[in-house]
Each structure stands twice: as structure tokens, then as C-alpha cells.
GROMACS .gro file of C-alpha atoms in nm:
model
  375
    1MET     CA    1  -5.357  -0.896   4.831
    2PHE     CA    2  -5.522  -0.839   4.494
    3ARG     CA    3  -5.326  -0.517   4.445
    4ARG     CA    4  -4.995  -0.695   4.512
    5VAL     CA    5  -5.081  -0.965   4.260
    6LEU     CA    6  -5.179  -0.700   4.007
    7VAL     CA    7  -4.853  -0.509   4.058
    8ILE     CA    8  -4.644  -0.826   4.020
    9PHE     CA    9  -4.838  -0.920   3.708
   10CYS     CA   10  -4.779  -0.576   3.553
   11LEU     CA   11  -4.409  -0.594   3.632
   12LEU     CA   12  -4.376  -0.937   3.476
   13LEU     CA   13  -4.572  -0.821   3.172
   14SER     CA   14  -4.349  -0.517   3.126
   15LEU     CA   15  -4.037  -0.732   3.158
   16PHE     CA   16  -4.175  -0.973   2.903
   17LEU     CA   17  -4.260  -0.697   2.658
   18SER     CA   18  -3.921  -0.529   2.699
   19SER     CA   19  -3.734  -0.857   2.657
   20SER     CA   20  -3.938  -0.950   2.351
   21ALA     CA   21  -3.840  -0.616   2.195
   22GLN     CA   22  -3.474  -0.706   2.226
   23THR     CA   23  -3.480  -0.969   1.951
   24CYS     CA   24  -3.594  -0.937   1.593
   25GLU     CA   25  -3.736  -1.287   1.544
   26ILE     CA   26  -4.048  -1.237   1.756
   27TYR     CA   27  -4.101  -0.866   1.694
   28ASP     CA   28  -4.444  -0.759   1.564
   29PHE     CA   29  -4.472  -0.428   1.383
   30SER     CA   30  -4.768  -0.212   1.484
   31SER     CA   31  -4.822  -0.125   1.118
   32ASN     CA   32  -4.886  -0.496   1.046
   33LYS     CA   33  -4.587  -0.502   0.813
   34VAL     CA   34  -4.424  -0.841   0.773
   35PHE     CA   35  -4.058  -0.902   0.692
   36SER     CA   36  -3.927  -1.241   0.588
   37SER     CA   37  -3.572  -1.187   0.721
   38CYS     CA   38  -3.415  -1.009   1.014
   39TYR     CA   39  -3.087  -0.981   1.201
   40ASN     CA   40  -2.995  -0.868   1.553
   41LEU     CA   41  -2.711  -0.627   1.478
   42PRO     CA   42  -2.412  -0.683   1.710
   43CYS     CA   43  -2.397  -0.336   1.867
   44GLN     CA   44  -2.586  -0.015   1.942
   45ASN     CA   45  -2.913  -0.195   2.030
   46SER     CA   46  -3.013  -0.209   1.663
   47PHE     CA   47  -3.203  -0.456   1.444
   48LEU     CA   48  -3.257  -0.491   1.071
   49HIS     CA   49  -3.565  -0.645   0.907
   50TRP     CA   50  -3.594  -0.685   0.531
   51ASN     CA   51  -3.775  -0.829   0.227
   52TYR     CA   52  -3.569  -0.872  -0.087
   53ASN     CA   53  -3.656  -0.950  -0.449
   54SER     CA   54  -3.330  -1.043  -0.619
   55SER     CA   55  -3.473  -1.030  -0.971
   56SER     CA   56  -3.588  -0.669  -0.940
   57GLY     CA   57  -3.334  -0.559  -0.678
   58SER     CA   58  -3.609  -0.421  -0.455
   59LEU     CA   59  -3.497  -0.414  -0.092
   60GLN     CA   60  -3.760  -0.324   0.165
   61ILE     CA   61  -3.607  -0.255   0.508
   62ALA     CA   62  -3.709  -0.164   0.860
   63PHE     CA   63  -3.422  -0.045   1.076
   64ARG     CA   64  -3.495  -0.043   1.450
   65HIS     CA   65  -3.285   0.139   1.708
   66LEU     CA   66  -3.352   0.152   2.083
   67MET     CA   67  -3.272   0.480   2.257
   68LEU     CA   68  -3.385   0.667   2.568
   69THR     CA   69  -3.330   1.024   2.449
   70SER     CA   70  -3.401   1.209   2.127
   71ARG     CA   71  -3.123   1.119   1.886
   72TRP     CA   72  -3.091   1.052   1.517
   73ALA     CA   73  -3.056   0.700   1.381
   74ALA     CA   74  -2.929   0.597   1.039
   75TRP     CA   75  -2.881   0.284   0.832
   76ALA     CA   76  -2.675   0.280   0.514
   77ILE     CA   77  -2.531   0.074   0.232
   78ASN     CA   78  -2.173   0.143   0.127
   79PRO     CA   79  -2.113   0.033  -0.234
   80ASN     CA   80  -1.741   0.112  -0.197
   81GLY     CA   81  -1.682  -0.169   0.054
   82LEU     CA   82  -1.602  -0.167   0.423
   83GLN     CA   83  -1.245  -0.038   0.401
   84THR     CA   84  -1.376   0.318   0.424
   85ALA     CA   85  -1.689   0.213   0.617
   86MET     CA   86  -1.856   0.555   0.639
   87ILE     CA   87  -1.719   0.744   0.339
   88GLY     CA   88  -1.950   0.685   0.044
   89ALA     CA   89  -2.227   0.531   0.255
   90GLN     CA   90  -2.581   0.581   0.121
   91ALA     CA   91  -2.792   0.643   0.432
   92VAL     CA   92  -3.152   0.676   0.537
   93VAL     CA   93  -3.178   0.897   0.846
   94ALA     CA   94  -3.458   0.973   1.091
   95TYR     CA   95  -3.513   1.159   1.416
   96GLN     CA   96  -3.793   1.322   1.613
   97LEU     CA   97  -3.841   1.700   1.597
   98THR     CA   98  -3.924   1.904   1.904
   99ASN     CA   99  -4.287   1.933   1.789
  100GLY     CA  100  -4.318   1.554   1.808
  101THR     CA  101  -4.322   1.484   1.433
  102MET     CA  102  -4.069   1.262   1.262
  103ARG     CA  103  -3.822   1.366   0.999
  104ALA     CA  104  -3.695   1.098   0.759
  105TYR     CA  105  -3.462   1.173   0.469
  106THR     CA  106  -3.163   1.043   0.273
  107SER     CA  107  -2.799   1.145   0.320
  108GLN     CA  108  -2.482   1.060   0.131
  109ILE     CA  109  -2.183   1.043   0.370
  110LYS     CA  110  -1.877   1.230   0.245
  111SER     CA  111  -1.673   1.293   0.561
  112TYR     CA  112  -1.611   1.133   0.900
  113ALA     CA  113  -1.731   1.439   1.093
  114THR     CA  114  -2.059   1.445   0.906
  115THR     CA  115  -2.374   1.602   1.048
  116MET     CA  116  -2.587   1.394   0.810
  117PRO     CA  117  -2.685   1.663   0.554
  118GLU     CA  118  -2.977   1.583   0.329
  119GLY     CA  119  -2.893   1.464  -0.022
  120ASN     CA  120  -2.988   1.220  -0.295
  121LEU     CA  121  -2.854   0.864  -0.301
  122ILE     CA  122  -2.724   0.661  -0.594
  123TYR     CA  123  -3.015   0.423  -0.526
  124ASN     CA  124  -3.381   0.496  -0.586
  125VAL     CA  125  -3.553   0.534  -0.247
  126SER     CA  126  -3.927   0.516  -0.190
  127ASP     CA  127  -4.171   0.471   0.100
  128LEU     CA  128  -3.929   0.646   0.338
  129THR     CA  129  -4.100   0.697   0.674
  130ALA     CA  130  -4.011   0.675   1.043
  131THR     CA  131  -4.183   0.624   1.377
  132TYR     CA  132  -4.083   0.673   1.739
  133ALA     CA  133  -4.257   0.495   2.025
  134ASN     CA  134  -4.159   0.310   2.343
  135ASN     CA  135  -3.803   0.447   2.325
  136GLU     CA  136  -3.753   0.294   1.981
  137ILE     CA  137  -3.711   0.460   1.645
  138ILE     CA  138  -3.796   0.265   1.330
  139VAL     CA  139  -3.693   0.374   0.981
  140TYR     CA  140  -3.882   0.223   0.687
  141ALA     CA  141  -3.760   0.246   0.327
  142THR     CA  142  -3.752   0.064  -0.005
  143LEU     CA  143  -3.426   0.081  -0.200
  144GLY     CA  144  -3.371  -0.011  -0.563
  145LEU     CA  145  -3.049  -0.213  -0.583
  146PRO     CA  146  -2.885  -0.351  -0.898
  147SER     CA  147  -3.059  -0.676  -0.993
  148ASP     CA  148  -2.907  -1.002  -0.869
  149THR     CA  149  -2.734  -0.827  -0.578
  150THR     CA  150  -2.667  -1.088  -0.311
  151THR     CA  151  -2.455  -0.913  -0.048
  152ILE     CA  152  -2.439  -0.556   0.082
  153ASN     CA  153  -2.194  -0.365   0.299
  154GLN     CA  154  -2.413  -0.213   0.569
  155VAL     CA  155  -2.335   0.062   0.818
  156TRP     CA  156  -2.556   0.185   1.101
  157GLN     CA  157  -2.508   0.476   1.336
  158GLU     CA  158  -2.670   0.710   1.588
  159GLY     CA  159  -2.592   1.057   1.714
  160PRO     CA  160  -2.715   1.366   1.898
  161VAL     CA  161  -2.986   1.609   1.790
  162THR     CA  162  -2.963   1.976   1.891
  163ASN     CA  163  -3.225   2.236   1.798
  164ASP     CA  164  -3.382   1.993   1.552
  165SER     CA  165  -3.048   1.945   1.372
  166PRO     CA  166  -2.836   1.628   1.380
  167GLY     CA  167  -2.482   1.653   1.513
  168ALA     CA  168  -2.171   1.445   1.451
  169HIS     CA  169  -2.171   1.108   1.628
  170SER     CA  170  -1.910   1.016   1.886
  171PHE     CA  171  -1.621   0.777   1.830
  172GLU     CA  172  -1.683   0.547   2.124
  173ASN     CA  173  -1.623   0.174   2.082
  174ASP     CA  174  -1.970   0.084   1.949
  175ASN     CA  175  -1.968   0.378   1.710
  176THR     CA  176  -1.652   0.249   1.542
  177ILE     CA  177  -1.756  -0.114   1.490
  178SER     CA  178  -2.111  -0.071   1.357
  179PHE     CA  179  -2.063  -0.215   1.009
  180GLY     CA  180  -2.055  -0.553   0.838
  181THR     CA  181  -2.135  -0.753   0.526
  182LEU     CA  182  -2.482  -0.905   0.499
  183ASN     CA  183  -2.601  -1.174   0.257
  184LEU     CA  184  -2.957  -1.076   0.166
  185LEU     CA  185  -3.051  -1.422   0.042
  186SER     CA  186  -2.898  -1.659   0.297
  187ARG     CA  187  -2.925  -1.414   0.592
  188GLN     CA  188  -2.561  -1.486   0.673
  189TYR     CA  189  -2.383  -1.199   0.838
  190ALA     CA  190  -2.006  -1.160   0.799
  191ARG     CA  191  -1.989  -1.008   1.149
  192ALA     CA  192  -1.721  -0.759   1.054
  193ALA     CA  193  -1.816  -0.556   1.358
  194LYS     CA  194  -1.783  -0.851   1.592
  195PHE     CA  195  -1.457  -0.952   1.427
  196GLU     CA  196  -1.317  -0.606   1.484
  197ALA     CA  197  -1.443  -0.608   1.842
  198SER     CA  198  -1.269  -0.941   1.903
  199SER     CA  199  -0.952  -0.806   1.741
  200LYS     CA  200  -0.960  -0.508   1.977
  201ASN     CA  201  -1.009  -0.739   2.273
  202LEU     CA  202  -0.719  -0.957   2.154
  203HIS     CA  203  -0.505  -0.645   2.111
  204GLY     CA  204  -0.588  -0.528   2.463
  205MET     CA  205  -0.533  -0.865   2.630
  206ALA     CA  206  -0.203  -0.932   2.450
  207ASN     CA  207  -0.056  -0.595   2.542
  208THR     CA  208  -0.181  -0.606   2.900
  209LEU     CA  209  -0.035  -0.954   2.952
  210SER     CA  210   0.298  -0.883   2.784
  211TRP     CA  211   0.399  -0.519   2.841
  212GLY     CA  212   0.186  -0.472   3.150
  213ILE     CA  213   0.231  -0.795   3.350
  214VAL     CA  214   0.506  -1.033   3.234
  215MET     CA  215   0.761  -0.761   3.156
  216PRO     CA  216   0.736  -0.585   3.497
  217VAL     CA  217   0.765  -0.924   3.667
  218GLY     CA  218   1.077  -0.995   3.461
  219VAL     CA  219   1.226  -0.664   3.572
  220MET     CA  220   1.158  -0.746   3.937
  221ILE     CA  221   1.325  -1.085   3.895
  222ALA     CA  222   1.637  -0.919   3.756
  223ARG     CA  223   1.635  -0.660   4.033
  224TYR     CA  224   1.568  -0.876   4.339
  225ALA     CA  225   1.653  -1.240   4.260
  226LYS     CA  226   2.018  -1.181   4.347
  227VAL     CA  227   1.919  -1.082   4.701
  228PHE     CA  228   1.793  -1.436   4.760
  229LYS     CA  229   2.124  -1.578   4.632
  230PHE     CA  230   2.002  -1.707   4.297
  231GLU     CA  231   2.288  -1.830   4.087
  232ASP     CA  232   2.396  -1.577   3.825
  233PRO     CA  233   2.296  -1.780   3.517
  234ALA     CA  234   1.965  -1.885   3.677
  235TRP     CA  235   1.812  -1.543   3.745
  236PHE     CA  236   1.947  -1.406   3.418
  237LYS     CA  237   1.791  -1.689   3.216
  238ILE     CA  238   1.455  -1.639   3.390
  239HIS     CA  239   1.479  -1.267   3.321
  240VAL     CA  240   1.558  -1.325   2.953
  241ILE     CA  241   1.272  -1.577   2.916
  242CYS     CA  242   1.022  -1.336   3.073
  243GLN     CA  243   1.130  -1.036   2.868
  244SER     CA  244   1.165  -1.228   2.540
  245SER     CA  245   0.825  -1.398   2.567
  246ALA     CA  246   0.665  -1.067   2.672
  247TYR     CA  247   0.826  -0.896   2.374
  248VAL     CA  248   0.701  -1.158   2.127
  249VAL     CA  249   0.343  -1.143   2.258
  250GLY     CA  250   0.365  -0.764   2.284
  251VAL     CA  251   0.478  -0.728   1.923
  252ALA     CA  252   0.186  -0.946   1.814
  253GLY     CA  253  -0.051  -0.722   2.011
  254TRP     CA  254   0.120  -0.412   1.871
  255ALA     CA  255   0.084  -0.543   1.515
  256THR     CA  256  -0.286  -0.612   1.577
  257GLY     CA  257  -0.327  -0.255   1.695
  258MET     CA  258  -0.151  -0.118   1.386
  259LYS     CA  259  -0.379  -0.329   1.164
  260LEU     CA  260  -0.685  -0.200   1.348
  261GLY     CA  261  -0.559   0.153   1.300
  262SER     CA  262  -0.503   0.107   0.926
  263ASP     CA  263  -0.848  -0.050   0.885
  264SER     CA  264  -1.020   0.220   1.094
  265THR     CA  265  -0.917   0.528   0.899
  266TRP     CA  266  -1.225   0.717   1.022
  267VAL     CA  267  -1.101   0.729   1.382
  268GLU     CA  268  -0.753   0.769   1.530
  269TYR     CA  269  -0.650   0.749   1.894
  270ARG     CA  270  -0.340   0.958   1.841
  271GLY     CA  271  -0.194   0.951   2.193
  272HIS     CA  272  -0.248   0.575   2.229
  273ARG     CA  273  -0.095   0.513   1.889
  274ILE     CA  274   0.215   0.729   1.947
  275LEU     CA  275   0.282   0.567   2.284
  276GLY     CA  276   0.243   0.221   2.129
  277ILE     CA  277   0.497   0.297   1.856
  278LEU     CA  278   0.740   0.444   2.110
  279ILE     CA  279   0.705   0.140   2.338
  280PHE     CA  280   0.771  -0.092   2.045
  281ILE     CA  281   1.087   0.099   1.943
  282LEU     CA  282   1.227   0.109   2.298
  283GLY     CA  283   1.135  -0.257   2.357
  284THR     CA  284   1.313  -0.360   2.038
  285PHE     CA  285   1.618  -0.161   2.149
  286GLN     CA  286   1.614  -0.349   2.480
  287VAL     CA  287   1.608  -0.685   2.303
  288PHE     CA  288   1.914  -0.590   2.098
  289ALA     CA  289   2.080  -0.456   2.412
  290LEU     CA  290   2.055  -0.803   2.569
  291VAL     CA  291   2.222  -0.958   2.266
  292LEU     CA  292   2.491  -0.691   2.227
  293ARG     CA  293   2.567  -0.630   2.595
  294PRO     CA  294   2.941  -0.591   2.673
  295LYS     CA  295   3.119  -0.830   2.909
  296LYS     CA  296   3.132  -0.753   3.281
  297ASP     CA  297   3.493  -0.633   3.268
  298HIS     CA  298   3.439  -0.415   2.960
  299LYS     CA  299   3.497  -0.043   3.009
  300TYR     CA  300   3.153   0.043   2.867
  301ARG     CA  301   2.966  -0.209   3.083
  302PHE     CA  302   2.875   0.058   3.342
  303HIS     CA  303   2.732   0.292   3.077
  304TRP     CA  304   2.541   0.004   2.916
  305LYS     CA  305   2.382  -0.083   3.253
  306ILE     CA  306   2.262   0.275   3.305
  307CYS     CA  307   2.114   0.287   2.955
  308HIS     CA  308   1.956  -0.060   2.984
  309TYR     CA  309   1.801   0.005   3.324
  310SER     CA  310   1.671   0.351   3.232
  311ILE     CA  311   1.505   0.239   2.910
  312GLY     CA  312   1.365  -0.071   3.080
  313TYR     CA  313   1.191   0.127   3.352
  314LEU     CA  314   1.071   0.382   3.095
  315VAL     CA  315   0.913   0.106   2.885
  316ILE     CA  316   0.727  -0.030   3.189
  317LEU     CA  317   0.599   0.317   3.283
  318LEU     CA  318   0.485   0.404   2.930
  319ALA     CA  319   0.324   0.060   2.888
  320ILE     CA  320   0.116   0.098   3.205
  321ILE     CA  321   0.003   0.445   3.097
  322ASN     CA  322  -0.090   0.318   2.750
  323ILE     CA  323  -0.277   0.019   2.890
  324PHE     CA  324  -0.503   0.253   3.087
  325LYS     CA  325  -0.548   0.463   2.773
  326GLY     CA  326  -0.658   0.142   2.602
  327TYR     CA  327  -0.909   0.073   2.878
  328ASP     CA  328  -1.056   0.420   2.823
  329ILE     CA  329  -1.094   0.339   2.452
  330LEU     CA  330  -1.229  -0.016   2.477
  331LYS     CA  331  -1.438   0.048   2.789
  332PRO     CA  332  -1.440  -0.319   2.899
  333GLN     CA  333  -1.616  -0.447   3.207
  334LYS     CA  334  -1.487  -0.277   3.523
  335THR     CA  335  -1.376  -0.618   3.650
  336TYR     CA  336  -1.084  -0.627   3.404
  337LYS     CA  337  -0.966  -0.274   3.479
  338ASN     CA  338  -1.003  -0.324   3.854
  339ALA     CA  339  -0.811  -0.653   3.833
  340TYR     CA  340  -0.522  -0.481   3.656
  341ILE     CA  341  -0.527  -0.196   3.907
  342GLY     CA  342  -0.507  -0.458   4.182
  343PHE     CA  343  -0.209  -0.619   4.008
  344ILE     CA  344  -0.028  -0.284   3.978
  345VAL     CA  345  -0.091  -0.204   4.344
  346ALA     CA  346   0.032  -0.549   4.452
  347LEU     CA  347   0.338  -0.511   4.228
  348ALA     CA  348   0.416  -0.168   4.372
  349VAL     CA  349   0.378  -0.290   4.732
  350SER     CA  350   0.601  -0.591   4.657
  351ALA     CA  351   0.861  -0.367   4.494
  352VAL     CA  352   0.870  -0.135   4.796
  353TRP     CA  353   0.905  -0.427   5.038
  354LEU     CA  354   1.171  -0.600   4.826
  355GLU     CA  355   1.364  -0.275   4.777
  356ALA     CA  356   1.372  -0.219   5.153
  357PHE     CA  357   1.478  -0.578   5.212
  358THR     CA  358   1.746  -0.548   4.942
  359TRP     CA  359   1.902  -0.247   5.112
  360TYR     CA  360   1.882  -0.421   5.449
  361VAL     CA  361   2.066  -0.725   5.314
  362PHE     CA  362   2.317  -0.507   5.132
  363LEU     CA  363   2.398  -0.308   5.446
  364LYS     CA  364   2.426  -0.625   5.658
  365ARG     CA  365   2.662  -0.786   5.409
  366SER     CA  366   2.869  -0.468   5.388
  367GLU     CA  367   2.890  -0.457   5.767
  368SER     CA  368   2.995  -0.824   5.782
  369ALA     CA  369   3.257  -0.767   5.515
  370ALA     CA  370   3.396  -0.468   5.704
  371LYS     CA  371   3.431  -0.670   6.026
  372LYS     CA  372   3.602  -0.961   5.853
  373PRO     CA  373   3.979  -0.964   5.922
  374GLN     CA  374   4.191  -0.870   5.624
  375GLY     CA  375   4.494  -1.069   5.512
   0.00000   0.00000   0.00000
């Protein structure tokens, strides 16, 4: 009985200690250092603690990063702003060597595929040290900023270490949004990283809803509504409403994606981008095709129908492919991807059933028409 109680107590204690390490406000440094301000950075399991003297420009920082394997961690200030994010960043870097000792140094970032080479910063750096314990690396440093500095553009990052040498970091979602503007005096964070993350989510939701859901439904309405004897203007108006609203929302999502691409010059999802541009061009062509369609008795009506149908189905196919490419980039919760997969499966099953029913009705009507007396 006593052993069970002891085990439960140890488990609860470990959970408490691990949970307390996840927030900066109640963190106690083993070196007895005290920092007056801190912020839980929005991604990569990272935290920033600092003391700042605005009159002298002395910024004392402790950058904490949780990780399970040996990797390098870096925190930087970019005096050039956040438009370039990495390029021009003045970084302090640390990682654990294979002999167990820590290496801490400065690095000035000059390319997106950087391996964090050692180099001097434009700021004076002192008291640069690092520790690694309990799956957490902490980088300590004091930077000399221009006096009366109130805000900084900060960047933080982590990457692999091979043979005691840092390698280039990946371009997964968290690695591309780890930057933001921080007010050193008011502790207000501009949350640029969270804003970009929300923009990516908005981009994904808008395009999934428009190109990936509403537009295929609109195509099915145009294809199968006539089988159930919808009046000609009725099904056509529903089809136009579905496709037009999907196009408007889709263009908004497409524009958000283009803005994200222009703001994130350090990473480019080339295939996703090319497909998005192609879908936009073909979708715009379809909208104009609805406006400029020839009358039913026009000699080019048949050719217009072939072109309109072919491009329409191509847009749906490319949109579905690009949506799954977007899921691979954003890596959302599996629930969202599984829900969309379920929708696609249900749509495909419905299309197969409706197509079979359409041909059944068509053949029955043709047979009835053939049996009807002529004249």
C-alpha cells in the first residue's frame, strides 16, 4: 500500500514539475538568476526572460527551449525588421557537444539555408553561456542595444546537430512563424507569429470551403439536378450562386496565400503556389465563360459546353490535390484532414450513385419516347 502511494506521489510530482516548466511566470532558474520580465513564445516550446535598462541599452536575456534530442537553439534580434525575418538577424546560438560540454557563440544570419556559422554581431555581447538539463537548453547573454530602445524584432529557431556541427533548420510550420515584435518596457508582444499562423489557417479554411467543398457541390447540382426535373432557371441559378460565392471566397483565400508568400520570402512551397495560381486562372476563366456563354441554338454552344465542363472538372481535381498539399504544409489536427477525406469519399459515392441513376432515368425516358406513337 505504501509503495502504491509513493508511486502515485512521484507521478503527481513529476507532472507538476513538468507542467510548471511549461510557463515562464513561475520558472525558477537553478543559477538563482532573477528576470523581471518574461514571455511564453507562441511556438517551438520556447520562452524568453529578460532584464532591460533603457537608459544604458543593456538587455540581459535567458532564452529557454525544450527539446528531447541534441539540437541547437538560437535567439536573435533583427534590426532590419521582420520583412526578411532571418536575413540580418543577430543571433546567440548554443548546443551540447558529444563530450557533454556546451558550446555558446554568436552568429550573424546571412542566408536562409544557414548552418549558423560563428561570427561577430553588431551588438556588444557579454556573459554568453548555456546550460542543458531536463531536456531544456537555456542560453544566457547580455546585449548592448542603442539607448532608449523600446521594441525589438526577435527571431528564434532550432535545428539539428551532426558531428558537433549545426545543420540547417527545417521549414516546417513552426520554423516559419517563429518571429515577432516585442516591447521591452511594456512586455507587449505583437504576436507576428500568431498572426501569420492565423492567416495560414484562414487561407486553408477559405480555400477548403470554396474550391474544395462548395464548388464541387455546385458542379453536382448542375450535373444531376435536371434528373429530378428541376426547372431550367432554378438549377442554373443555384449552380451560379454556388460557383460565384465559392469563387469570391476562393479568391480571398488565394490572395491571402499570395500575401503570405510575399511576406515569407525565406520559404517557398513551389508546387502549392503554382497549383494555386493555375486554379485561380482557370476559375476566373470559368466565371467569364458563364457570362459570355453562347445561346442554346448557337453553333458554338456545343464546343463551349465541352470547354466549360472540361475546365470545371479540372479545377475541382487540381483544387482537391492542392488542398491536401496545404494540409501537408500546415499540419493541422488530423480531425480536419480526416473530415475533409470523409467529405470527398461521401461526394464520390454520391456522384457514382447519381451518375448510375442518371443513366437509368435517361435510358427509361429514351425507351418511353421510342414506344410513343409518332404523328
